[in-house]
PDB file of C-alpha atoms and ligand atoms in Angstrom:
ATOM      1  CA  UNK A   1     -29.799  17.784  -0.367  1.00  0.00           C
ATOM      2  CA  UNK A   2     -28.724  14.936   1.826  1.00  0.00           C
ATOM      3  CA  UNK A   3     -30.893  12.134   3.206  1.00  0.00           C
ATOM      4  CA  UNK A   4     -29.894   9.443   5.713  1.00  0.00           C
ATOM      5  CA  UNK A   5     -30.702   5.849   4.837  1.00  0.00           C
ATOM      6  CA  UNK A   6     -34.029   5.796   6.617  1.00  0.00           C
ATOM      7  CA  UNK A   7     -35.188   8.924   4.823  1.00  0.00           C
ATOM      8  CA  UNK A   8     -35.398   7.442   1.325  1.00  0.00           C
ATOM      9  CA  UNK A   9     -36.160   4.247  -0.457  1.00  0.00           C
ATOM     10  CA  UNK A  10     -34.236   2.740  -3.287  1.00  0.00           C
ATOM     11  CA  UNK A  11     -35.765   0.142  -5.506  1.00  0.00           C
ATOM     12  CA  UNK A  12     -32.552  -1.712  -6.227  1.00  0.00           C
ATOM     13  CA  UNK A  13     -34.052  -3.765  -9.029  1.00  0.00           C
ATOM     14  CA  UNK A  14     -35.369  -0.894 -11.111  1.00  0.00           C
ATOM     15  CA  UNK A  15     -33.055   1.886  -9.894  1.00  0.00           C
ATOM     16  CA  UNK A  16     -35.807   4.163  -8.683  1.00  0.00           C
ATOM     17  CA  UNK A  17     -35.356   6.427  -5.678  1.00  0.00           C
ATOM     18  CA  UNK A  18     -38.390   7.375  -3.619  1.00  0.00           C
ATOM     19  CA  UNK A  19     -38.083  10.536  -1.547  1.00  0.00           C
ATOM     20  CA  UNK A  20     -40.843  11.731   0.758  1.00  0.00           C
ATOM     21  CA  UNK A  21     -41.050  15.521   0.623  1.00  0.00           C
ATOM     22  CA  UNK A  22     -43.905  15.950   3.078  1.00  0.00           C
ATOM     23  CA  UNK A  23     -46.962  13.986   4.229  1.00  0.00           C
ATOM     24  CA  UNK A  24     -48.482  12.285   1.204  1.00  0.00           C
ATOM     25  CA  UNK A  25     -46.045  13.776  -1.267  1.00  0.00           C
ATOM     26  CA  UNK A  26     -43.185  11.785  -2.723  1.00  0.00           C
ATOM     27  CA  UNK A  27     -40.939  12.356  -5.625  1.00  0.00           C
ATOM     28  CA  UNK A  28     -39.421   9.554  -7.623  1.00  0.00           C
ATOM     29  CA  UNK A  29     -36.082   9.678  -9.404  1.00  0.00           C
ATOM     30  CA  UNK A  30     -35.228   7.133 -12.089  1.00  0.00           C
ATOM     31  CA  UNK A  31     -31.512   6.433 -12.057  1.00  0.00           C
ATOM     32  CA  UNK A  32     -29.468   5.612 -15.121  1.00  0.00           C
ATOM     33  CA  UNK A  33     -28.053   2.282 -14.121  1.00  0.00           C
ATOM     34  CA  UNK A  34     -24.975   0.965 -15.935  1.00  0.00           C
ATOM     35  CA  UNK A  35     -23.426  -2.503 -15.573  1.00  0.00           C
ATOM     36  CA  UNK A  36     -21.000  -0.978 -13.127  1.00  0.00           C
ATOM     37  CA  UNK A  37     -23.818   0.257 -10.866  1.00  0.00           C
ATOM     38  CA  UNK A  38     -25.657  -3.029 -11.318  1.00  0.00           C
ATOM     39  CA  UNK A  39     -22.755  -4.888  -9.708  1.00  0.00           C
ATOM     40  CA  UNK A  40     -23.264  -2.910  -6.510  1.00  0.00           C
ATOM     41  CA  UNK A  41     -27.059  -2.833  -6.574  1.00  0.00           C
ATOM     42  CA  UNK A  42     -27.331  -6.605  -6.997  1.00  0.00           C
ATOM     43  CA  UNK A  43     -24.827  -7.434  -4.268  1.00  0.00           C
ATOM     44  CA  UNK A  44     -27.124  -8.027  -1.279  1.00  0.00           C
ATOM     45  CA  UNK A  45     -24.226  -7.962   1.203  1.00  0.00           C
ATOM     46  CA  UNK A  46     -23.958  -4.193   0.616  1.00  0.00           C
ATOM     47  CA  UNK A  47     -26.306  -2.096   2.594  1.00  0.00           C
ATOM     48  CA  UNK A  48     -27.304   1.480   1.682  1.00  0.00           C
ATOM     49  CA  UNK A  49     -25.946   4.524   3.417  1.00  0.00           C
ATOM     50  CA  UNK A  50     -26.739   8.219   2.953  1.00  0.00           C
ATOM     51  CA  UNK A  51     -28.058   9.744  -0.242  1.00  0.00           C
ATOM     52  CA  UNK A  52     -26.711  12.994  -1.616  1.00  0.00           C
ATOM     53  CA  UNK A  53     -28.701  14.867  -4.266  1.00  0.00           C
ATOM     54  CA  UNK A  54     -26.776  17.140  -6.554  1.00  0.00           C
ATOM     55  CA  UNK A  55     -27.976  19.129  -9.531  1.00  0.00           C
ATOM     56  CA  UNK A  56     -26.496  16.692 -12.038  1.00  0.00           C
ATOM     57  CA  UNK A  57     -26.214  13.443 -10.097  1.00  0.00           C
ATOM     58  CA  UNK A  58     -27.210  11.329  -7.163  1.00  0.00           C
ATOM     59  CA  UNK A  59     -24.611   9.826  -4.834  1.00  0.00           C
ATOM     60  CA  UNK A  60     -25.665   6.689  -2.909  1.00  0.00           C
ATOM     61  CA  UNK A  61     -23.187   5.574  -0.296  1.00  0.00           C
ATOM     62  CA  UNK A  62     -22.905   1.831   0.208  1.00  0.00           C
ATOM     63  CA  UNK A  63     -21.616  -0.025   3.184  1.00  0.00           C
ATOM     64  CA  UNK A  64     -19.920  -3.312   3.554  1.00  0.00           C
ATOM     65  CA  UNK A  65     -19.201  -5.196   6.746  1.00  0.00           C
ATOM     66  CA  UNK A  66     -15.706  -6.690   6.388  1.00  0.00           C
ATOM     67  CA  UNK A  67     -15.559 -10.448   6.743  1.00  0.00           C
ATOM     68  CA  UNK A  68     -14.029 -12.008   9.872  1.00  0.00           C
ATOM     69  CA  UNK A  69     -10.319 -12.584   9.404  1.00  0.00           C
ATOM     70  CA  UNK A  70      -9.331 -16.248   8.942  1.00  0.00           C
ATOM     71  CA  UNK A  71      -7.114 -18.121  11.457  1.00  0.00           C
ATOM     72  CA  UNK A  72      -3.680 -17.972   9.950  1.00  0.00           C
ATOM     73  CA  UNK A  73      -1.715 -21.111   9.112  1.00  0.00           C
ATOM     74  CA  UNK A  74       1.503 -19.299   8.324  1.00  0.00           C
ATOM     75  CA  UNK A  75       3.116 -15.834   8.507  1.00  0.00           C
ATOM     76  CA  UNK A  76       4.421 -13.553   5.800  1.00  0.00           C
ATOM     77  CA  UNK A  77       6.735 -11.007   7.451  1.00  0.00           C
ATOM     78  CA  UNK A  78       7.704  -8.058   5.243  1.00  0.00           C
ATOM     79  CA  UNK A  79      10.322  -5.321   5.643  1.00  0.00           C
ATOM     80  CA  UNK A  80       9.424  -2.181   3.740  1.00  0.00           C
ATOM     81  CA  UNK A  81      12.222  -0.668   1.713  1.00  0.00           C
ATOM     82  CA  UNK A  82      12.553   2.093  -0.801  1.00  0.00           C
ATOM     83  CA  UNK A  83      12.281  -0.207  -3.831  1.00  0.00           C
ATOM     84  CA  UNK A  84      10.706  -3.330  -2.481  1.00  0.00           C
ATOM     85  CA  UNK A  85       8.961  -5.228   0.214  1.00  0.00           C
ATOM     86  CA  UNK A  86      11.284  -8.077   1.303  1.00  0.00           C
ATOM     87  CA  UNK A  87      10.521 -10.921   3.658  1.00  0.00           C
ATOM     88  CA  UNK A  88       9.925 -14.535   4.449  1.00  0.00           C
ATOM     89  CA  UNK A  89       7.008 -16.924   4.522  1.00  0.00           C
ATOM     90  CA  UNK A  90       7.138 -19.016   7.668  1.00  0.00           C
ATOM     91  CA  UNK A  91       5.169 -22.207   8.276  1.00  0.00           C
ATOM     92  CA  UNK A  92       5.341 -23.811  11.721  1.00  0.00           C
ATOM     93  CA  UNK A  93       8.945 -22.923  12.482  1.00  0.00           C
ATOM     94  CA  UNK A  94      10.344 -23.305   9.051  1.00  0.00           C
ATOM     95  CA  UNK A  95      11.101 -20.600   6.486  1.00  0.00           C
ATOM     96  CA  UNK A  96       9.278 -21.805   3.377  1.00  0.00           C
ATOM     97  CA  UNK A  97      10.165 -19.098   1.016  1.00  0.00           C
ATOM     98  CA  UNK A  98      11.950 -15.817   0.679  1.00  0.00           C
ATOM     99  CA  UNK A  99       9.591 -13.364  -0.923  1.00  0.00           C
ATOM    100  CA  UNK A 100       9.937  -9.998  -2.582  1.00  0.00           C
ATOM    101  CA  UNK A 101       7.554  -7.546  -4.117  1.00  0.00           C
ATOM    102  CA  UNK A 102       9.427  -4.933  -6.151  1.00  0.00           C
ATOM    103  CA  UNK A 103       8.540  -1.477  -7.178  1.00  0.00           C
ATOM    104  CA  UNK A 104      11.812   0.016  -8.465  1.00  0.00           C
ATOM    105  CA  UNK A 105       9.906   2.287 -10.860  1.00  0.00           C
ATOM    106  CA  UNK A 106       8.282   4.224  -8.010  1.00  0.00           C
ATOM    107  CA  UNK A 107      11.470   6.137  -7.236  1.00  0.00           C
ATOM    108  CA  UNK A 108      12.081   6.676 -10.958  1.00  0.00           C
ATOM    109  CA  UNK A 109       8.585   8.126 -11.332  1.00  0.00           C
ATOM    110  CA  UNK A 110       9.250  10.371  -8.334  1.00  0.00           C
ATOM    111  CA  UNK A 111      12.518  11.713  -9.589  1.00  0.00           C
ATOM    112  CA  UNK A 112      11.109  12.314 -13.076  1.00  0.00           C
ATOM    113  CA  UNK A 113       8.226  14.336 -11.685  1.00  0.00           C
ATOM    114  CA  UNK A 114      10.411  16.127  -9.203  1.00  0.00           C
ATOM    115  CA  UNK A 115      12.793  17.180 -12.038  1.00  0.00           C
ATOM    116  CA  UNK A 116       9.834  18.344 -14.091  1.00  0.00           C
ATOM    117  CA  UNK A 117       8.535  20.498 -11.292  1.00  0.00           C
ATOM    118  CA  UNK A 118      11.946  22.059 -10.812  1.00  0.00           C
ATOM    119  CA  UNK A 119      12.160  22.774 -14.534  1.00  0.00           C
ATOM    120  CA  UNK A 120       8.624  24.269 -14.575  1.00  0.00           C
ATOM    121  CA  UNK A 121       9.425  26.541 -11.664  1.00  0.00           C
ATOM    122  CA  UNK A 122      12.489  27.817 -13.435  1.00  0.00           C
ATOM    123  CA  UNK A 123      10.725  28.294 -16.751  1.00  0.00           C
ATOM    124  CA  UNK A 124       7.678  29.984 -15.261  1.00  0.00           C
ATOM    125  CA  UNK A 125       9.553  31.969 -12.580  1.00  0.00           C
ATOM    126  CA  UNK A 126       8.023  35.137 -14.039  1.00  0.00           C
ATOM    127  CA  UNK A 127       4.486  33.776 -13.618  1.00  0.00           C
ATOM    128  CA  UNK A 128       4.100  32.202 -10.213  1.00  0.00           C
ATOM    129  CA  UNK A 129       0.417  31.438 -10.675  1.00  0.00           C
ATOM    130  CA  UNK A 130       0.991  29.393 -13.819  1.00  0.00           C
ATOM    131  CA  UNK A 131       3.947  27.707 -12.244  1.00  0.00           C
ATOM    132  CA  UNK A 132       1.785  26.709  -9.273  1.00  0.00           C
ATOM    133  CA  UNK A 133      -1.001  25.387 -11.445  1.00  0.00           C
ATOM    134  CA  UNK A 134       1.371  23.346 -13.666  1.00  0.00           C
ATOM    135  CA  UNK A 135       3.279  21.963 -10.672  1.00  0.00           C
ATOM    136  CA  UNK A 136       0.021  20.888  -9.044  1.00  0.00           C
ATOM    137  CA  UNK A 137      -0.870  19.110 -12.294  1.00  0.00           C
ATOM    138  CA  UNK A 138       2.496  17.383 -12.266  1.00  0.00           C
ATOM    139  CA  UNK A 139       1.901  16.422  -8.663  1.00  0.00           C
ATOM    140  CA  UNK A 140      -1.493  14.832  -9.528  1.00  0.00           C
ATOM    141  CA  UNK A 141       0.066  12.807 -12.316  1.00  0.00           C
ATOM    142  CA  UNK A 142       2.800  11.623 -10.050  1.00  0.00           C
ATOM    143  CA  UNK A 143       0.272  10.735  -7.376  1.00  0.00           C
ATOM    144  CA  UNK A 144      -1.862   8.717  -9.807  1.00  0.00           C
ATOM    145  CA  UNK A 145       1.035   6.770 -11.247  1.00  0.00           C
ATOM    146  CA  UNK A 146       2.420   5.855  -7.844  1.00  0.00           C
ATOM    147  CA  UNK A 147      -0.981   5.079  -6.455  1.00  0.00           C
ATOM    148  CA  UNK A 148      -1.613   2.675  -9.312  1.00  0.00           C
ATOM    149  CA  UNK A 149       1.724   0.946  -8.736  1.00  0.00           C
ATOM    150  CA  UNK A 150       1.111   0.635  -5.008  1.00  0.00           C
ATOM    151  CA  UNK A 151      -2.244  -0.996  -5.527  1.00  0.00           C
ATOM    152  CA  UNK A 152      -0.565  -3.534  -7.800  1.00  0.00           C
ATOM    153  CA  UNK A 153       2.007  -4.303  -5.168  1.00  0.00           C
ATOM    154  CA  UNK A 154      -0.590  -4.566  -2.400  1.00  0.00           C
ATOM    155  CA  UNK A 155      -2.746  -6.920  -4.534  1.00  0.00           C
ATOM    156  CA  UNK A 156       0.194  -9.153  -5.228  1.00  0.00           C
ATOM    157  CA  UNK A 157       1.131  -9.410  -1.543  1.00  0.00           C
ATOM    158  CA  UNK A 158      -2.480 -10.009  -0.504  1.00  0.00           C
ATOM    159  CA  UNK A 159      -3.154 -12.698  -3.150  1.00  0.00           C
ATOM    160  CA  UNK A 160      -0.037 -14.569  -1.977  1.00  0.00           C
ATOM    161  CA  UNK A 161      -1.004 -14.271   1.711  1.00  0.00           C
ATOM    162  CA  UNK A 162      -4.553 -15.406   0.964  1.00  0.00           C
ATOM    163  CA  UNK A 163      -3.325 -18.406  -0.979  1.00  0.00           C
ATOM    164  CA  UNK A 164      -1.005 -19.469   1.881  1.00  0.00           C
ATOM    165  CA  UNK A 165      -3.617 -18.552   4.550  1.00  0.00           C
ATOM    166  CA  UNK A 166      -1.062 -16.238   6.067  1.00  0.00           C
ATOM    167  CA  UNK A 167      -1.020 -13.496   8.551  1.00  0.00           C
ATOM    168  CA  UNK A 168       0.918 -10.419   7.369  1.00  0.00           C
ATOM    169  CA  UNK A 169       3.499  -8.765   9.597  1.00  0.00           C
ATOM    170  CA  UNK A 170       4.540  -5.189   8.780  1.00  0.00           C
ATOM    171  CA  UNK A 171       6.566  -2.625  10.661  1.00  0.00           C
ATOM    172  CA  UNK A 172       4.809   0.129  12.413  1.00  0.00           C
ATOM    173  CA  UNK A 173       6.081   3.179  10.579  1.00  0.00           C
ATOM    174  CA  UNK A 174       4.539   5.904  12.746  1.00  0.00           C
ATOM    175  CA  UNK A 175       6.936   8.156  14.442  1.00  0.00           C
ATOM    176  CA  UNK A 176       9.908   7.216  12.274  1.00  0.00           C
ATOM    177  CA  UNK A 177      11.970  10.104  11.069  1.00  0.00           C
ATOM    178  CA  UNK A 178      14.984   9.094   9.125  1.00  0.00           C
ATOM    179  CA  UNK A 179      17.917  11.359   9.936  1.00  0.00           C
ATOM    180  CA  UNK A 180      19.962  11.700   6.839  1.00  0.00           C
ATOM    181  CA  UNK A 181      21.016  14.472   4.535  1.00  0.00           C
ATOM    182  CA  UNK A 182      18.423  16.911   3.082  1.00  0.00           C
ATOM    183  CA  UNK A 183      18.449  15.124  -0.216  1.00  0.00           C
ATOM    184  CA  UNK A 184      18.109  11.683   1.264  1.00  0.00           C
ATOM    185  CA  UNK A 185      15.300  12.929   3.567  1.00  0.00           C
ATOM    186  CA  UNK A 186      13.357  14.068   0.498  1.00  0.00           C
ATOM    187  CA  UNK A 187      13.806  10.704  -1.094  1.00  0.00           C
ATOM    188  CA  UNK A 188      12.865   8.769   1.942  1.00  0.00           C
ATOM    189  CA  UNK A 189       9.902  10.866   3.159  1.00  0.00           C
ATOM    190  CA  UNK A 190       8.592  11.325  -0.345  1.00  0.00           C
ATOM    191  CA  UNK A 191       8.205   7.609  -0.866  1.00  0.00           C
ATOM    192  CA  UNK A 192       4.862   6.956   0.665  1.00  0.00           C
ATOM    193  CA  UNK A 193       5.604   3.801   2.496  1.00  0.00           C
ATOM    194  CA  UNK A 194       2.886   4.527   5.009  1.00  0.00           C
ATOM    195  CA  UNK A 195       0.424   4.895   2.164  1.00  0.00           C
ATOM    196  CA  UNK A 196       1.419   1.463   0.911  1.00  0.00           C
ATOM    197  CA  UNK A 197       0.776   0.057   4.363  1.00  0.00           C
ATOM    198  CA  UNK A 198      -2.567   1.722   4.506  1.00  0.00           C
ATOM    199  CA  UNK A 199      -3.518   0.191   1.152  1.00  0.00           C
ATOM    200  CA  UNK A 200      -2.423  -3.249   2.344  1.00  0.00           C
ATOM    201  CA  UNK A 201      -4.313  -2.876   5.605  1.00  0.00           C
ATOM    202  CA  UNK A 202      -7.677  -1.803   4.218  1.00  0.00           C
ATOM    203  CA  UNK A 203      -7.540  -4.262   1.381  1.00  0.00           C
ATOM    204  CA  UNK A 204      -6.625  -7.039   3.811  1.00  0.00           C
ATOM    205  CA  UNK A 205      -9.618  -6.117   6.054  1.00  0.00           C
ATOM    206  CA  UNK A 206     -11.838  -6.289   3.020  1.00  0.00           C
ATOM    207  CA  UNK A 207     -10.541  -9.783   2.121  1.00  0.00           C
ATOM    208  CA  UNK A 208     -10.395 -11.086   5.720  1.00  0.00           C
ATOM    209  CA  UNK A 209      -6.595 -11.349   5.850  1.00  0.00           C
ATOM    210  CA  UNK A 210      -5.096 -10.652   9.322  1.00  0.00           C
ATOM    211  CA  UNK A 211      -2.378  -8.006   9.498  1.00  0.00           C
ATOM    212  CA  UNK A 212      -0.139  -7.300  12.528  1.00  0.00           C
ATOM    213  CA  UNK A 213       2.079  -4.277  12.905  1.00  0.00           C
ATOM    214  CA  UNK A 214       5.090  -4.388  15.100  1.00  0.00           C
ATOM    215  CA  UNK A 215       7.705  -1.991  16.480  1.00  0.00           C
ATOM    216  CA  UNK A 216      10.617  -2.009  14.017  1.00  0.00           C
ATOM    217  CA  UNK A 217      13.212  -0.884  16.602  1.00  0.00           C
ATOM    218  CA  UNK A 218      16.599  -2.563  15.964  1.00  0.00           C
ATOM    219  CA  UNK A 219      15.048  -4.707  13.215  1.00  0.00           C
ATOM    220  CA  UNK A 220      17.739  -3.676  10.819  1.00  0.00           C
ATOM    221  CA  UNK A 221      20.638  -4.051  13.217  1.00  0.00           C
ATOM    222  CA  UNK A 222      19.808  -7.120  15.372  1.00  0.00           C
ATOM    223  CA  UNK A 223      20.946 -10.648  14.861  1.00  0.00           C
ATOM    224  CA  UNK A 224      17.901 -12.934  15.180  1.00  0.00           C
ATOM    225  CA  UNK A 225      20.075 -15.866  16.237  1.00  0.00           C
ATOM    226  CA  UNK A 226      22.202 -14.530  19.077  1.00  0.00           C
ATOM    227  CA  UNK A 227      20.409 -11.213  19.726  1.00  0.00           C
ATOM    228  CA  UNK A 228      23.466  -9.060  19.361  1.00  0.00           C
ATOM    229  CA  UNK A 229      22.793  -5.489  18.131  1.00  0.00           C
ATOM    230  CA  UNK A 230      25.207  -4.063  15.589  1.00  0.00           C
ATOM    231  CA  UNK A 231      26.216  -0.434  15.306  1.00  0.00           C
ATOM    232  CA  UNK A 232      26.254  -0.150  11.562  1.00  0.00           C
ATOM    233  CA  UNK A 233      23.477  -0.804   9.089  1.00  0.00           C
ATOM    234  CA  UNK A 234      25.595  -0.532   5.989  1.00  0.00           C
ATOM    235  CA  UNK A 235      26.040  -3.091   3.212  1.00  0.00           C
ATOM    236  CA  UNK A 236      23.534  -5.420   1.578  1.00  0.00           C
ATOM    237  CA  UNK A 237      24.445  -8.424   3.712  1.00  0.00           C
ATOM    238  CA  UNK A 238      23.942  -8.762   7.417  1.00  0.00           C
ATOM    239  CA  UNK A 239      26.868 -10.574   8.908  1.00  0.00           C
ATOM    240  CA  UNK A 240      27.118 -11.485  12.600  1.00  0.00           C
ATOM    241  CA  UNK A 241      30.017 -12.819  14.679  1.00  0.00           C
ATOM    242  CA  UNK A 242      27.981 -15.903  15.530  1.00  0.00           C
ATOM    243  CA  UNK A 243      28.097 -17.038  11.929  1.00  0.00           C
ATOM    244  CA  UNK A 244      24.647 -15.883  10.899  1.00  0.00           C
ATOM    245  CA  UNK A 245      24.619 -14.048   7.612  1.00  0.00           C
ATOM    246  CA  UNK A 246      21.724 -13.124   5.236  1.00  0.00           C
ATOM    247  CA  UNK A 247      20.437 -10.362   3.029  1.00  0.00           C
ATOM    248  CA  UNK A 248      19.950  -7.280   5.221  1.00  0.00           C
ATOM    249  CA  UNK A 249      16.300  -6.756   4.272  1.00  0.00           C
ATOM    250  CA  UNK A 250      15.471 -10.411   4.875  1.00  0.00           C
ATOM    251  CA  UNK A 251      17.229 -10.175   8.217  1.00  0.00           C
ATOM    252  CA  UNK A 252      15.009  -7.195   9.173  1.00  0.00           C
ATOM    253  CA  UNK A 253      11.920  -9.111   8.215  1.00  0.00           C
ATOM    254  CA  UNK A 254      12.963 -12.065  10.389  1.00  0.00           C
ATOM    255  CA  UNK A 255      13.359  -9.677  13.331  1.00  0.00           C
ATOM    256  CA  UNK A 256       9.886  -8.284  12.664  1.00  0.00           C
ATOM    257  CA  UNK A 257       8.550 -11.839  12.639  1.00  0.00           C
ATOM    258  CA  UNK A 258      10.221 -12.665  15.948  1.00  0.00           C
ATOM    259  CA  UNK A 259       8.739  -9.473  17.508  1.00  0.00           C
ATOM    260  CA  UNK A 260       5.291 -10.445  16.257  1.00  0.00           C
ATOM    261  CA  UNK A 261       5.718 -14.039  17.546  1.00  0.00           C
ATOM    262  CA  UNK A 262       6.921 -12.948  21.024  1.00  0.00           C
ATOM    263  CA  UNK A 263       3.952 -10.596  21.356  1.00  0.00           C
ATOM    264  CA  UNK A 264       1.510 -13.469  21.417  1.00  0.00           C
ATOM    265  CA  UNK A 265       3.656 -15.884  23.475  1.00  0.00           C
ATOM    266  CA  UNK A 266       1.040 -18.563  24.009  1.00  0.00           C
ATOM    267  CA  UNK A 267       0.360 -20.427  20.794  1.00  0.00           C
ATOM    268  CA  UNK A 268       2.499 -18.028  18.827  1.00  0.00           C
ATOM    269  CA  UNK A 269       4.792 -19.269  16.153  1.00  0.00           C
ATOM    270  CA  UNK A 270       8.256 -20.014  17.480  1.00  0.00           C
ATOM    271  CA  UNK A 271      10.830 -19.655  14.826  1.00  0.00           C
ATOM    272  CA  UNK A 272      14.231 -21.371  14.845  1.00  0.00           C
ATOM    273  CA  UNK A 273      16.556 -19.336  12.637  1.00  0.00           C
ATOM    274  CA  UNK A 274      18.833 -22.411  12.383  1.00  0.00           C
ATOM    275  CA  UNK A 275      16.149 -23.907  10.134  1.00  0.00           C
ATOM    276  CA  UNK A 276      16.712 -21.264   7.597  1.00  0.00           C
ATOM    277  CA  UNK A 277      17.922 -22.302   4.166  1.00  0.00           C
ATOM    278  CA  UNK A 278      18.970 -19.903   1.476  1.00  0.00           C
ATOM    279  CA  UNK A 279      16.025 -20.404  -0.724  1.00  0.00           C
ATOM    280  CA  UNK A 280      15.366 -18.962  -4.100  1.00  0.00           C
ATOM    281  CA  UNK A 281      13.487 -15.648  -3.860  1.00  0.00           C
ATOM    282  CA  UNK A 282       9.791 -15.785  -4.860  1.00  0.00           C
ATOM    283  CA  UNK A 283       8.952 -12.613  -6.702  1.00  0.00           C
ATOM    284  CA  UNK A 284       5.368 -11.566  -5.862  1.00  0.00           C
ATOM    285  CA  UNK A 285       5.344  -8.476  -7.930  1.00  0.00           C
ATOM    286  CA  UNK A 286       7.873  -8.142 -10.659  1.00  0.00           C
ATOM    287  CA  UNK A 287      10.165  -5.534 -11.901  1.00  0.00           C
ATOM    288  CA  UNK A 288       7.939  -3.660 -14.369  1.00  0.00           C
ATOM    289  CA  UNK A 289       9.724  -2.385 -17.399  1.00  0.00           C
ATOM    290  CA  UNK A 290       9.962   1.302 -16.724  1.00  0.00           C
ATOM    291  CA  UNK A 291       7.869   3.097 -19.367  1.00  0.00           C
ATOM    292  CA  UNK A 292       9.876   5.561 -21.347  1.00  0.00           C
ATOM    293  CA  UNK A 293       8.995   9.083 -20.336  1.00  0.00           C
ATOM    294  CA  UNK A 294       7.601  11.193 -23.168  1.00  0.00           C
ATOM    295  CA  UNK A 295       9.548  14.241 -22.014  1.00  0.00           C
ATOM    296  CA  UNK A 296      12.316  12.080 -20.508  1.00  0.00           C
ATOM    297  CA  UNK A 297      15.112  13.649 -18.690  1.00  0.00           C
ATOM    298  CA  UNK A 298      18.751  12.583 -18.899  1.00  0.00           C
ATOM    299  CA  UNK A 299      18.315  11.099 -15.450  1.00  0.00           C
ATOM    300  CA  UNK A 300      15.859   8.532 -16.716  1.00  0.00           C
ATOM    301  CA  UNK A 301      18.097   7.458 -19.514  1.00  0.00           C
ATOM    302  CA  UNK A 302      20.846   6.901 -17.047  1.00  0.00           C
ATOM    303  CA  UNK A 303      18.585   4.690 -14.968  1.00  0.00           C
ATOM    304  CA  UNK A 304      16.980   2.494 -17.577  1.00  0.00           C
TER     305      UNK A 304
HETATM  306 ZN1   ZN B 401      24.506 -13.385  15.831  1.00  0.00          ZN
END
């Protein structure tokens, strides 16, 4: 049974639900309230949504109105890569810090689970149903491990932005299809970069941190000083004929920042790349020691 929020009453103090069945007839349900539930029941900023009654439990939806985003005093611009978010913190027109949130273990987790699925399929090739079930289980485990890691990364980025009262700039990843070999495509598309952005965005809304997404076109190939667009995107260092040179990922984040700043021309932050100093990188989210895999493959050993 499902009831909308006007159709029932919840005594938040005592955890009793009152449901009118028909005129003059109510039923009352006493909930088992744990400390976990208490946290939500006592939070008066949360309003109640619909109620779902199941044979073994009651589900009460709660709503929260996100706070108004603060007026940013600085910008954190981040380029999303396979193993890290790399970027700069800009205050006024000065780059205050080069920042990085690393997640090198995500691709390790992915390759481990991918290898396990391949193995399972080979081993259970005579029994497709079992193979399917076991592969699905592997998939869930992979999903949970990566999800956990991405939440950690997102929290680190958001705490940093909140502390610096920053707006976050990310690239808009929709519609991007990397054209590389089949193997590379699996690697790139499998890494859920969009999912990481989604996590950052909804957590940011929850905490009142402004987020802007910009078109990443040419961000990896453009020189932010002279505007020249290069043909190649190879190498770890971006070097331009005008004398500008910087880490390629950092260069991309500066381009994203400029795109974001030019979008809101009036009052937007104008950034002078000449003011850039090669600062020490601030690590927001560190290189976690990759946990040894219980059924580790040779691939893992080679990587750790
Ligand atoms: Zn240049």
